[in-house]
Coordinates of N, CA and C and ligand atoms in Angstrom, one line a residue:
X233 N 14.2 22.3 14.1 CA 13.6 21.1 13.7 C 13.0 20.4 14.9
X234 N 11.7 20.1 14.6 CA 11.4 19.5 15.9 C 11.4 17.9 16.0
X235 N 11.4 17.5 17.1 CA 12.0 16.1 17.3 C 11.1 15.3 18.7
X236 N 11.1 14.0 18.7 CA 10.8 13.7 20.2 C 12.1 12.5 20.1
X237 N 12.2 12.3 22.0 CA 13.2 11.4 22.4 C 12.2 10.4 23.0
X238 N 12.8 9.2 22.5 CA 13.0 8.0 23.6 C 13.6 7.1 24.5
X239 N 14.2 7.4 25.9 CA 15.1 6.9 26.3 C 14.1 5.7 28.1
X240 N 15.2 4.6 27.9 CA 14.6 3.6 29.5 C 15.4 3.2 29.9
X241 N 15.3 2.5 30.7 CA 16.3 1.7 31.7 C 17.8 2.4 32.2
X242 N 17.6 3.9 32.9 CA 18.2 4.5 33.3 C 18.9 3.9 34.7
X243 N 17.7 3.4 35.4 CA 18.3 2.8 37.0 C 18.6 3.7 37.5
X244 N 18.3 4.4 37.8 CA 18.7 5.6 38.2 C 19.0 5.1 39.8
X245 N 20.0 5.3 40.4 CA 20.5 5.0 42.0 C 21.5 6.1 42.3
X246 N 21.4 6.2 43.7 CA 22.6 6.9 44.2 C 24.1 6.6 44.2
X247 N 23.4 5.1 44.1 CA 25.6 4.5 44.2 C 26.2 4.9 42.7
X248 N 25.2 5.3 41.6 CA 25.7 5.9 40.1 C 25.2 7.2 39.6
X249 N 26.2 7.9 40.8 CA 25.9 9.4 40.2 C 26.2 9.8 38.8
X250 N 27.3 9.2 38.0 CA 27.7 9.3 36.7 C 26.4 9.5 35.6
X251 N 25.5 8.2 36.7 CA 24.1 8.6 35.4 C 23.2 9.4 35.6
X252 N 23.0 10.2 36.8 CA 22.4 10.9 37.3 C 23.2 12.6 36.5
X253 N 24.0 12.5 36.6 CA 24.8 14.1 35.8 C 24.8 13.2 34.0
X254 N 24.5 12.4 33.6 CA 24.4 12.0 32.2 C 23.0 12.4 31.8
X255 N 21.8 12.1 32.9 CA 20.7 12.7 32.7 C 20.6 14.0 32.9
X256 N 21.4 14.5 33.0 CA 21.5 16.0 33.3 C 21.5 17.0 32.4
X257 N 22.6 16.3 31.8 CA 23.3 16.8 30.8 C 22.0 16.4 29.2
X258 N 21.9 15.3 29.7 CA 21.3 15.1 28.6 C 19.6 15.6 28.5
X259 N 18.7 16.2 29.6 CA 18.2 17.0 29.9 C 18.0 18.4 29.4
X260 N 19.4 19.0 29.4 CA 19.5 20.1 29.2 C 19.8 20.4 28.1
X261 N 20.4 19.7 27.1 CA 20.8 19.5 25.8 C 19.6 19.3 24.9
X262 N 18.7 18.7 25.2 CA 17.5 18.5 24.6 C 16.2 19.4 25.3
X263 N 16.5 20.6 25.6 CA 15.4 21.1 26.0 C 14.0 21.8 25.2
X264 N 15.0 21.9 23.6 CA 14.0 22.2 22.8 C 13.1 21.1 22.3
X265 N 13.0 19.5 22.2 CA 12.3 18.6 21.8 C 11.0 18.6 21.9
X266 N 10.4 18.2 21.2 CA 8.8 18.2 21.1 C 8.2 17.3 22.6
X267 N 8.6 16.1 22.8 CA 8.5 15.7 23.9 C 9.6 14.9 24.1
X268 N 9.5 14.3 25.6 CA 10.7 12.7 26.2 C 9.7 12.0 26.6
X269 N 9.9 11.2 26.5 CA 9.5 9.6 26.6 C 10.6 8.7 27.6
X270 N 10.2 8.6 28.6 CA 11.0 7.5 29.2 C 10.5 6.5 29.7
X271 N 10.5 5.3 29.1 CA 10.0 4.1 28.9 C 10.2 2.9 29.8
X272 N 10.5 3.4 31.1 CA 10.3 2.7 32.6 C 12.0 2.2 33.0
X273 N 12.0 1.6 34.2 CA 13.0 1.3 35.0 C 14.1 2.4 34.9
X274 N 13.1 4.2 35.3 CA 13.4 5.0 35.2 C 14.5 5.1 36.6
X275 N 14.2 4.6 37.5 CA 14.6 4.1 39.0 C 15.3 2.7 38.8
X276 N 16.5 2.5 39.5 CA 16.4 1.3 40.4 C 15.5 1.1 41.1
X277 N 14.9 1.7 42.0 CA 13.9 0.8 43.1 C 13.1 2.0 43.1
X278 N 12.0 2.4 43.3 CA 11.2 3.4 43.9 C 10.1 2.8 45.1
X279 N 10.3 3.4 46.1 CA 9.5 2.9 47.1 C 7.7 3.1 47.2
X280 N 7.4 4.0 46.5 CA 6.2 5.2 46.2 C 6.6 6.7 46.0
X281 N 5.4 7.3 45.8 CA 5.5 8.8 45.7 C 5.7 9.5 46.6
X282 N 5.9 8.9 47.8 CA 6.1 9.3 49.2 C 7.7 9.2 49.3
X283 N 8.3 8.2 48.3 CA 9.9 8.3 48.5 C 10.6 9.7 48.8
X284 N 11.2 9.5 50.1 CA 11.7 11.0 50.5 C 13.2 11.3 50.5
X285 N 13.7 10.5 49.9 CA 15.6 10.2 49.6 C 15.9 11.4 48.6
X286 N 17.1 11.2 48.8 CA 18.1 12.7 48.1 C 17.7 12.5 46.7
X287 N 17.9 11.4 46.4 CA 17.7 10.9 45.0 C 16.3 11.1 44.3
X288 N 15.5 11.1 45.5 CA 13.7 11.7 44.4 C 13.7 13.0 44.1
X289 N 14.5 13.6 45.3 CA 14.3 15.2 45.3 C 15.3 15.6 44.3
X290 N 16.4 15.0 44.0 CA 17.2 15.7 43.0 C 16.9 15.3 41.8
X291 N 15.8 14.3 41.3 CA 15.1 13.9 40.2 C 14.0 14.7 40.0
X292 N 13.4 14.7 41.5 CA 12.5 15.9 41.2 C 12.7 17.1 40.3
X293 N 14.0 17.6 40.8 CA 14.3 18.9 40.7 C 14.9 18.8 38.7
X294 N 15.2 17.8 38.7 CA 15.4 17.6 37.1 C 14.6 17.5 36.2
X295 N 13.5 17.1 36.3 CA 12.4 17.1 35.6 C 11.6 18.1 35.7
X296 N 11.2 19.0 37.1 CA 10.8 20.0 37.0 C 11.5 21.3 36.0
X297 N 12.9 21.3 36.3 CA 13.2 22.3 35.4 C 13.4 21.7 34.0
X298 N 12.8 21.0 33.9 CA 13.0 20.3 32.0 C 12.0 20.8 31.6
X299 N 10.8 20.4 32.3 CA 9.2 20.6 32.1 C 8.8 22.4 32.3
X300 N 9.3 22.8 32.9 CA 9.2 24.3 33.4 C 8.7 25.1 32.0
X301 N 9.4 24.9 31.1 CA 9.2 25.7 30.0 C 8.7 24.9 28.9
X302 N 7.7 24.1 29.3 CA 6.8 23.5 28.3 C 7.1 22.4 27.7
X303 N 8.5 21.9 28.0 CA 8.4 20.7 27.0 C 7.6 19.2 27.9
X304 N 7.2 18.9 27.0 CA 6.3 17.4 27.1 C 7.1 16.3 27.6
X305 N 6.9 15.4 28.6 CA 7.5 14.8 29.6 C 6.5 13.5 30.4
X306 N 7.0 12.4 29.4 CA 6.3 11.0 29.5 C 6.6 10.2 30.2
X307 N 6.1 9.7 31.8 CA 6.7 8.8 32.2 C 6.3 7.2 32.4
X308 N 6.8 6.1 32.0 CA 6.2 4.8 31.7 C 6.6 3.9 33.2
X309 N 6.0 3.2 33.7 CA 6.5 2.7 34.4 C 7.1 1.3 34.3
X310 N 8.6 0.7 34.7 CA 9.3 -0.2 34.5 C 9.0 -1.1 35.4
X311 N 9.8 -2.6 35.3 CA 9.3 -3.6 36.9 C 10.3 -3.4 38.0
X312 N 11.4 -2.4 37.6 CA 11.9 -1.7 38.9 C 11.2 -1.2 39.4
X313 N 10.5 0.0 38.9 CA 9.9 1.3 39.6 C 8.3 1.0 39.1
X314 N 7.4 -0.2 39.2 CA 6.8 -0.2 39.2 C 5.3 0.2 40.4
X315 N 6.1 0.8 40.8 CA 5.0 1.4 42.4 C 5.0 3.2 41.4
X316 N 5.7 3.6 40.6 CA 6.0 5.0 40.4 C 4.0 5.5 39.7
X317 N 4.0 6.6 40.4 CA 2.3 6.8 40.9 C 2.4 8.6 39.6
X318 N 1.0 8.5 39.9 CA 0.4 9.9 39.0 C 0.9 10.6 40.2
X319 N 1.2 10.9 41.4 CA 1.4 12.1 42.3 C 2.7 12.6 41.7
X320 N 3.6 11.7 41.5 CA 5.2 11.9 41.2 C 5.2 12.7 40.1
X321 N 4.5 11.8 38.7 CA 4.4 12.4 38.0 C 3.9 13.8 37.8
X322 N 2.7 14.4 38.2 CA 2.2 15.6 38.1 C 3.1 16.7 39.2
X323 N 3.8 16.3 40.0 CA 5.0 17.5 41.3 C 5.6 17.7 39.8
X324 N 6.1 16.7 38.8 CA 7.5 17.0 38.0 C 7.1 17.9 36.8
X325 N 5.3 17.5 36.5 CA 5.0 18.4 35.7 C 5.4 17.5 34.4
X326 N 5.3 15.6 34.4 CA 4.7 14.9 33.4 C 3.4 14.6 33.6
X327 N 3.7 13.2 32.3 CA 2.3 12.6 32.6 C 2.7 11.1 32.2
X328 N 1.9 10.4 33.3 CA 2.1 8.9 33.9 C 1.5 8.1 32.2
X329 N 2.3 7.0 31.7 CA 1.8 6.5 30.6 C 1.2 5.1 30.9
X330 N 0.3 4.4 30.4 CA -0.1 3.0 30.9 C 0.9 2.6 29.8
X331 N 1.0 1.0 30.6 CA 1.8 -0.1 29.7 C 0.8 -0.4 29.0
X332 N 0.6 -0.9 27.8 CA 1.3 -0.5 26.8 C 0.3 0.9 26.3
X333 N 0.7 1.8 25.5 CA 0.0 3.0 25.1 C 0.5 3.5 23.7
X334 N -0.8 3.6 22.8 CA -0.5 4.3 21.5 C -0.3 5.8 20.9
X335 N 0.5 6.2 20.7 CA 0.6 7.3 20.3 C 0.5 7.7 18.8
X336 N 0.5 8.7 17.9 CA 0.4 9.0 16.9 C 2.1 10.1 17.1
X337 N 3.0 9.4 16.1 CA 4.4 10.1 16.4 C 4.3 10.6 14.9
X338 N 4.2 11.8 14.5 CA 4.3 12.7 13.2 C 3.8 11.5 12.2
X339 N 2.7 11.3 12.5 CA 1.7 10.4 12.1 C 1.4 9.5 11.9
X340 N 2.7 8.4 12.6 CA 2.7 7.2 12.6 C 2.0 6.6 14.1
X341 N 1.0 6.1 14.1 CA 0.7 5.3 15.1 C 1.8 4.1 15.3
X342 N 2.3 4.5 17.3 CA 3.7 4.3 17.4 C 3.0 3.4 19.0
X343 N 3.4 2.0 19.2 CA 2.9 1.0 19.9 C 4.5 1.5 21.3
X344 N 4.0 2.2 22.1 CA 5.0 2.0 23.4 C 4.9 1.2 24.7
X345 N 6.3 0.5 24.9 CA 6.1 -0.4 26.3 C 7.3 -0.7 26.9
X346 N 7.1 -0.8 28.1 CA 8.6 -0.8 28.8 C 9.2 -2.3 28.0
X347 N 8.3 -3.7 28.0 CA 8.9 -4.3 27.3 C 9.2 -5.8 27.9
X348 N 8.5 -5.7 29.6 CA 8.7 -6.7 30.0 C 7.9 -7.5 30.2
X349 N 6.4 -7.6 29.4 CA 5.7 -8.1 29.0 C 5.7 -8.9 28.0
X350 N 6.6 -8.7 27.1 CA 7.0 -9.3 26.1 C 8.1 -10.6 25.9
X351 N 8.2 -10.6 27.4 CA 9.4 -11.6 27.3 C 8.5 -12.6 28.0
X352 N 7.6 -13.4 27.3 CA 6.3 -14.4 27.8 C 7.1 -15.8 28.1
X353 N 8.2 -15.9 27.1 CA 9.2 -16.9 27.8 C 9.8 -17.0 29.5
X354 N 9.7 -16.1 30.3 CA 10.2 -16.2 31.6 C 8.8 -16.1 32.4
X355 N 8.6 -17.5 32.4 CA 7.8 -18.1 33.7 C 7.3 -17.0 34.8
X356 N 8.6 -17.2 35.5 CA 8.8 -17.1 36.6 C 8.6 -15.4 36.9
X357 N 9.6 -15.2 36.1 CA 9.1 -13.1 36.1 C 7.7 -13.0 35.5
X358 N 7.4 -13.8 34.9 CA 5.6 -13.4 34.5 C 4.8 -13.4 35.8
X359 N 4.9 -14.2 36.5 CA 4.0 -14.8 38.0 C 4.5 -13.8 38.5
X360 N 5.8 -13.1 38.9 CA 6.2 -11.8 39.8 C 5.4 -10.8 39.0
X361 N 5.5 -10.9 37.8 CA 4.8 -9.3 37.4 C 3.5 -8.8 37.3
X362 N 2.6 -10.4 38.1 CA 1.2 -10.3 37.3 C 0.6 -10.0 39.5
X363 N 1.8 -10.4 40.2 CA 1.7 -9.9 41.2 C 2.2 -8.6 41.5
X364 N 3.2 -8.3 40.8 CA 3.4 -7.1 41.2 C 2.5 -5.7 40.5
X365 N 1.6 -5.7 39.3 CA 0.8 -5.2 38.7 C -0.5 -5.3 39.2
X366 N -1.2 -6.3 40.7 CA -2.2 -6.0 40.9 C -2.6 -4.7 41.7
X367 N -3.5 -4.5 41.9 CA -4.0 -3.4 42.5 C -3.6 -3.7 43.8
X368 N -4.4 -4.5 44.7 CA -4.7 -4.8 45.8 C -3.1 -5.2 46.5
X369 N -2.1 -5.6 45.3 CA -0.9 -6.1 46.4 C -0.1 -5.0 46.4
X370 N -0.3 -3.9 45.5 CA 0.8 -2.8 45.5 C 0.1 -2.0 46.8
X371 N -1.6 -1.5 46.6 CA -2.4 -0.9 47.9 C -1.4 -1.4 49.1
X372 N -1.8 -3.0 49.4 CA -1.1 -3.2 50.8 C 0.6 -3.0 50.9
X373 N 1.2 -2.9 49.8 CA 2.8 -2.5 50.0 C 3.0 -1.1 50.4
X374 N 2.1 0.0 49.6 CA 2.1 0.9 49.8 C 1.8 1.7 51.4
X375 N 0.9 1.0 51.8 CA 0.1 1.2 53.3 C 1.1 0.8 54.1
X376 N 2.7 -0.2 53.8 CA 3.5 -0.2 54.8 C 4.2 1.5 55.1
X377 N 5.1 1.2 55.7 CA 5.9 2.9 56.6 C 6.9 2.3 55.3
X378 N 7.6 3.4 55.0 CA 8.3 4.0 54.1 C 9.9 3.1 54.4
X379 N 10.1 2.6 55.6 CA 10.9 2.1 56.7 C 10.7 0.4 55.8
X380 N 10.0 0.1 56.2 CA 9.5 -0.9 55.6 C 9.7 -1.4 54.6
X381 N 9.3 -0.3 53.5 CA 9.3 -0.8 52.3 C 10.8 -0.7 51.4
X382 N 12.0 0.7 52.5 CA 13.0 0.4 52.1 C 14.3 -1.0 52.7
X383 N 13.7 -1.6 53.3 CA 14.2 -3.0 54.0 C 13.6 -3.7 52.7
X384 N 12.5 -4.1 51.9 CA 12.1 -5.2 51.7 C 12.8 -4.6 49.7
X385 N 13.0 -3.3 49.6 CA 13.5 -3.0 48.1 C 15.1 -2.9 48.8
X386 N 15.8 -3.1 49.6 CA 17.0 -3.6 49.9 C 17.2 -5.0 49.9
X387 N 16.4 -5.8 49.9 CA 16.7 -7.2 49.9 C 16.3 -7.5 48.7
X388 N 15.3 -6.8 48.1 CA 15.1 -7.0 46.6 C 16.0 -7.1 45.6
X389 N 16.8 -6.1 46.3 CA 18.2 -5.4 45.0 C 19.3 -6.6 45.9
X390 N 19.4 -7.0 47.1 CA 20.4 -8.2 47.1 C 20.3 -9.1 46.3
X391 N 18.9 -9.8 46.5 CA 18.6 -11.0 45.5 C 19.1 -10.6 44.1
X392 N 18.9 -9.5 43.7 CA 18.9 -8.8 42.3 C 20.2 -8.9 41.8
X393 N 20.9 -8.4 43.0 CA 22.4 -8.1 42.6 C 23.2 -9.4 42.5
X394 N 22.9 -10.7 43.4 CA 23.5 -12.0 43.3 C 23.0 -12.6 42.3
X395 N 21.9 -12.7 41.1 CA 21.6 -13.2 40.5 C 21.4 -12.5 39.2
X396 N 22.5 -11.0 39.2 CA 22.6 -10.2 37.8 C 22.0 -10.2 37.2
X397 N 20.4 -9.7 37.7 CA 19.6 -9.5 36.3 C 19.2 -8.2 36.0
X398 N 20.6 -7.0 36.3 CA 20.5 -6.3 35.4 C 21.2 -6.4 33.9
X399 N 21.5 -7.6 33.9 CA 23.1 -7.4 32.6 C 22.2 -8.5 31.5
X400 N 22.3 -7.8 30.5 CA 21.1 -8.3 29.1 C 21.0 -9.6 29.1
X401 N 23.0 -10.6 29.5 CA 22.3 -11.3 29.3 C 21.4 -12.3 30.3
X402 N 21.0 -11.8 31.1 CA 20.3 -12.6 32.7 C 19.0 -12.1 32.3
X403 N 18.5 -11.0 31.3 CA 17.5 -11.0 31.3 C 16.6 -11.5 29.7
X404 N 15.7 -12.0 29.9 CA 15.1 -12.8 28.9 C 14.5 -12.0 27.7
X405 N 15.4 -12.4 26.2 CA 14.8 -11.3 25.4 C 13.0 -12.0 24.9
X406 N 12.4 -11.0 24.2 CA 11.7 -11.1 24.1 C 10.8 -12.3 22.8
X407 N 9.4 -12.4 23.2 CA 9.1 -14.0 22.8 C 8.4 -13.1 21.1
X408 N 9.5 -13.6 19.9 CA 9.0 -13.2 18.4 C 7.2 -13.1 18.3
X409 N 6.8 -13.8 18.6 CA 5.3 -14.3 18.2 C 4.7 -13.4 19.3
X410 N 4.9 -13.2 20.8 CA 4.2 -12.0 21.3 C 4.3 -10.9 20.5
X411 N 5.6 -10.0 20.2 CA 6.0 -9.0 19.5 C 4.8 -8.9 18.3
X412 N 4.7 -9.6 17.4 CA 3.9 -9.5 16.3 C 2.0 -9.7 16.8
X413 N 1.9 -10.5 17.9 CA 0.8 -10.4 18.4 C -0.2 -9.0 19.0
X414 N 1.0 -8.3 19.9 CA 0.7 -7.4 20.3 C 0.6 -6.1 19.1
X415 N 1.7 -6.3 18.1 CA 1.9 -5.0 17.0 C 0.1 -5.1 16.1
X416 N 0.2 -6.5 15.8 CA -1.4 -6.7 15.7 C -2.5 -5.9 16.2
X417 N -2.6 -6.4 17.2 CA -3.6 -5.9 18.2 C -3.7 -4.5 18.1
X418 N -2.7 -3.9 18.2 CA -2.7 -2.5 18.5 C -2.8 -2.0 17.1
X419 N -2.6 -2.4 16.0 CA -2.7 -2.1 14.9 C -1.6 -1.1 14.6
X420 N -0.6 -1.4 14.4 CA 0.6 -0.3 14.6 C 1.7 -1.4 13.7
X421 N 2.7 -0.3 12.9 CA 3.7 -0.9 12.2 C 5.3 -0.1 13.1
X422 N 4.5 -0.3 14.0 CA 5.9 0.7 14.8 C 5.9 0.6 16.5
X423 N 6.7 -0.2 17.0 CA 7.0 -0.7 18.0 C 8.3 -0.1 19.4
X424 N 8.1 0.7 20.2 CA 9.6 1.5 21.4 C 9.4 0.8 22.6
X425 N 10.2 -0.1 22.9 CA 10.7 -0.6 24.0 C 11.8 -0.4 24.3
X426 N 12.3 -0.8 26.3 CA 13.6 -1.1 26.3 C 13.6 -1.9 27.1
X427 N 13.8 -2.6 28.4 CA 13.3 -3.6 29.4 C 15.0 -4.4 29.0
X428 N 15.0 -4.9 27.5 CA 15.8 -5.8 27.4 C 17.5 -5.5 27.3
X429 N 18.3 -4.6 27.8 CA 19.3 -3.9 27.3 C 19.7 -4.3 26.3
X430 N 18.9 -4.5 25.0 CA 19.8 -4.9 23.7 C 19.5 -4.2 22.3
X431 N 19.8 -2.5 22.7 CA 19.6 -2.1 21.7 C 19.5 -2.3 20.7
X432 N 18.7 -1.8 19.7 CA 18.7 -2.4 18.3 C 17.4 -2.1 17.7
X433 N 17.7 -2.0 16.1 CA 16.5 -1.9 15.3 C 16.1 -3.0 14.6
X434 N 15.1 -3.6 14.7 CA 14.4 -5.2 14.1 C 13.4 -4.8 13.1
X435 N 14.0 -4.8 11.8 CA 12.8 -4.9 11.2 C 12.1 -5.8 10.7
X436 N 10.7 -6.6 11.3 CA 10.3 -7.7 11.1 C 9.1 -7.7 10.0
X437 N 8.4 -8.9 9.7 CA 7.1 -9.0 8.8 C 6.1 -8.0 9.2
X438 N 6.1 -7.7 10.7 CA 5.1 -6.6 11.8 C 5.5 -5.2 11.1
X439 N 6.5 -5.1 11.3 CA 7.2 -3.7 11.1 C 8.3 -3.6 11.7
X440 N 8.4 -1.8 12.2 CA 9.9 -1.9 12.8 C 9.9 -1.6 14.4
X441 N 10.4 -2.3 15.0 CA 11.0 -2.7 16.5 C 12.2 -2.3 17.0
X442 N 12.1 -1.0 17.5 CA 13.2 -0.3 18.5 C 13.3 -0.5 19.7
X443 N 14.3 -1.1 19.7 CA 14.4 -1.5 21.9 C 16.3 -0.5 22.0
X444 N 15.3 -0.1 23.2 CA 16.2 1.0 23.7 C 17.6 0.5 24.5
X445 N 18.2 1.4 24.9 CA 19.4 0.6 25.7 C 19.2 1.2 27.3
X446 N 20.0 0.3 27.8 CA 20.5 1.0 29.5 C 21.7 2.1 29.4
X447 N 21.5 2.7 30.4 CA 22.2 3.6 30.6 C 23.6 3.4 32.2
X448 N 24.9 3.4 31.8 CA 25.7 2.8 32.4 C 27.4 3.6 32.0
X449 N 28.3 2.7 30.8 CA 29.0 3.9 30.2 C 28.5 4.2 29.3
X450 N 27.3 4.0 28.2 CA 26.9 4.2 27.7 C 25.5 5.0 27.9
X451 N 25.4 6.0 27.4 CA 23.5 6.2 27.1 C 23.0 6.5 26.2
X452 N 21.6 5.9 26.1 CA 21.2 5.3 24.3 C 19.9 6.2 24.7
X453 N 19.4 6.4 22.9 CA 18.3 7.4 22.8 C 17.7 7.6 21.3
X454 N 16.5 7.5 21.3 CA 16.3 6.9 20.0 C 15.3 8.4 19.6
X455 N 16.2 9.2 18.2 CA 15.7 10.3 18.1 C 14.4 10.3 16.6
X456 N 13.1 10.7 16.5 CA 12.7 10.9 16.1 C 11.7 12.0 15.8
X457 N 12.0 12.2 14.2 CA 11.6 13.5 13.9 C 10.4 13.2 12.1
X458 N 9.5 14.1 11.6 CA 9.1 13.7 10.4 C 10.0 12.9 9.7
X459 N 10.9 13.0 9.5 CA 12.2 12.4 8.5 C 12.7 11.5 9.0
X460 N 12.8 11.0 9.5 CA 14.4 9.8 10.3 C 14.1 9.5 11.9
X461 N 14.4 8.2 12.0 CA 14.8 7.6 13.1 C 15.3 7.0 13.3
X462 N 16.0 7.6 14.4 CA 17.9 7.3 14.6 C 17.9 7.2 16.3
X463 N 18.7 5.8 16.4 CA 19.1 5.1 17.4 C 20.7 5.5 17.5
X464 N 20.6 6.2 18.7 CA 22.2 6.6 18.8 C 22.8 6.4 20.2
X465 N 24.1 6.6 20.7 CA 24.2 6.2 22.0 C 25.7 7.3 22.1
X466 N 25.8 7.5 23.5 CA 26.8 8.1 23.9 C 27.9 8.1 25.2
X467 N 29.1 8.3 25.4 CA 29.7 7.8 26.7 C 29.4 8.4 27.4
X468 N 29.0 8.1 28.7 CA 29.3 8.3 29.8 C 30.0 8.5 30.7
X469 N 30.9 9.5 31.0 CA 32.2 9.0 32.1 C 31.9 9.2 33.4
X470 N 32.8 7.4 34.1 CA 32.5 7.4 35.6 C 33.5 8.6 36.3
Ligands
MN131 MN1 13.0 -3.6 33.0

């Protein structure tokens, strides 16, 4: 039976190897799928494609052998890992997705986005993300030494870490009236995000609305195939 996966907000870090052997596992368990979809803040932090830590190379090496034997392998970028470049993606043998991007999923035109666009209610992350999305300010971040840029995503993840906005509820769910704006626009009755850790299926006046989960003791994954789509989740042990 053929199937595609949806899974985001992995965070993937070295201090949480548990999720790093959860992607592993869950890698290799799904190797026959039509394609994966991972729908950003695939990383805690990524510096660029230049990132040369244990942690790229052993990511590397996971995706390469996922992809090795043909299966299809989508990567979205999140506002963690939002420096994550087309070089990364093509070493692993994906392909880089823009925010937001339409697909046709067994012939549903299917509206994808990491999701943190959608939360038009937070001010303040909107002004960080409309800086961190330009061209010109990611260019000059990038053109620092590698030295550099992991000093300034170390104080990133301090601030981050004293002001817990990895935990659902520090982060801002999403504004109803964008959701339906954007499903519009795109002309789609079918909506995959995750950004917001609050798994769940919404079926609204728009249509239906899947937001993915984080991955932690838990890892979530939303499986679809012609027939069914099913939001499921599984333990992780530390
Ligand atoms: Mn996010």
């Amino acid at each position: 039976m053929s199937y595609t996966l949806f899974i985001s907000d992995l965070h993937l870090d070295s201090a949480r190897p548990h999720v790093i052997a959860a992607l592993a596992q869950f890698l290799d368990t799904n190797r026959d799928c039509d394609a994966l979809y991972i729908l950003g803040d695939i990383f805690e932090a990524w510096l660029g494609d230049d990132d040369n830590s244990a942690l790229a190379a052993q990511i590397t090496d996971l995706f390469t052998r996922f992809t090795r034997n043909g299966t299809a392998l989508y990567l979205m970028r999140g506002n963690r890992d939002f420096l994550l470049g087309s070089n990364f993606a093509q070493r692993v043998g994906a392909s880089l997705l823009a925010d937001p991007t339409v697909i046709d999923l067994y012939g549903t035109p299917t509206l994808l986005m990491h999701g943190d666009s959608l939360c038009t209610g937070d001010t303040d992350y909107q002004a960080f993300r409309k800086m961190a999305q330009d061209p010109a300010w990611q260019a000059e971040l990038l053109a620092k030494s590698l030295a550099e840029r992991q000093a300034i995503a170390t104080h990133l993840r301090t601030v981050s870490k004293e002001s817990g906005s990895n935990k659902a509820q520090d982060i801002m769910d999403v504004t109803p009236n964008e959701v339906t704006e954007q499903m519009r626009r795109f002309n789609v009755e079918r909506l995959i995000h995750g950004h917001t850790h609050r798994p769940q299926r919404h079926d609204t006046g728009s249509g239906t609305r899947w937001v993915l989960g984080d991955w932690d003791a838990k890892g979530w994954a939303l499986k679809i195939d012609e027939f069914e789509e099913k939001l499921y989740y599984f333990n992780i042990n530390q």
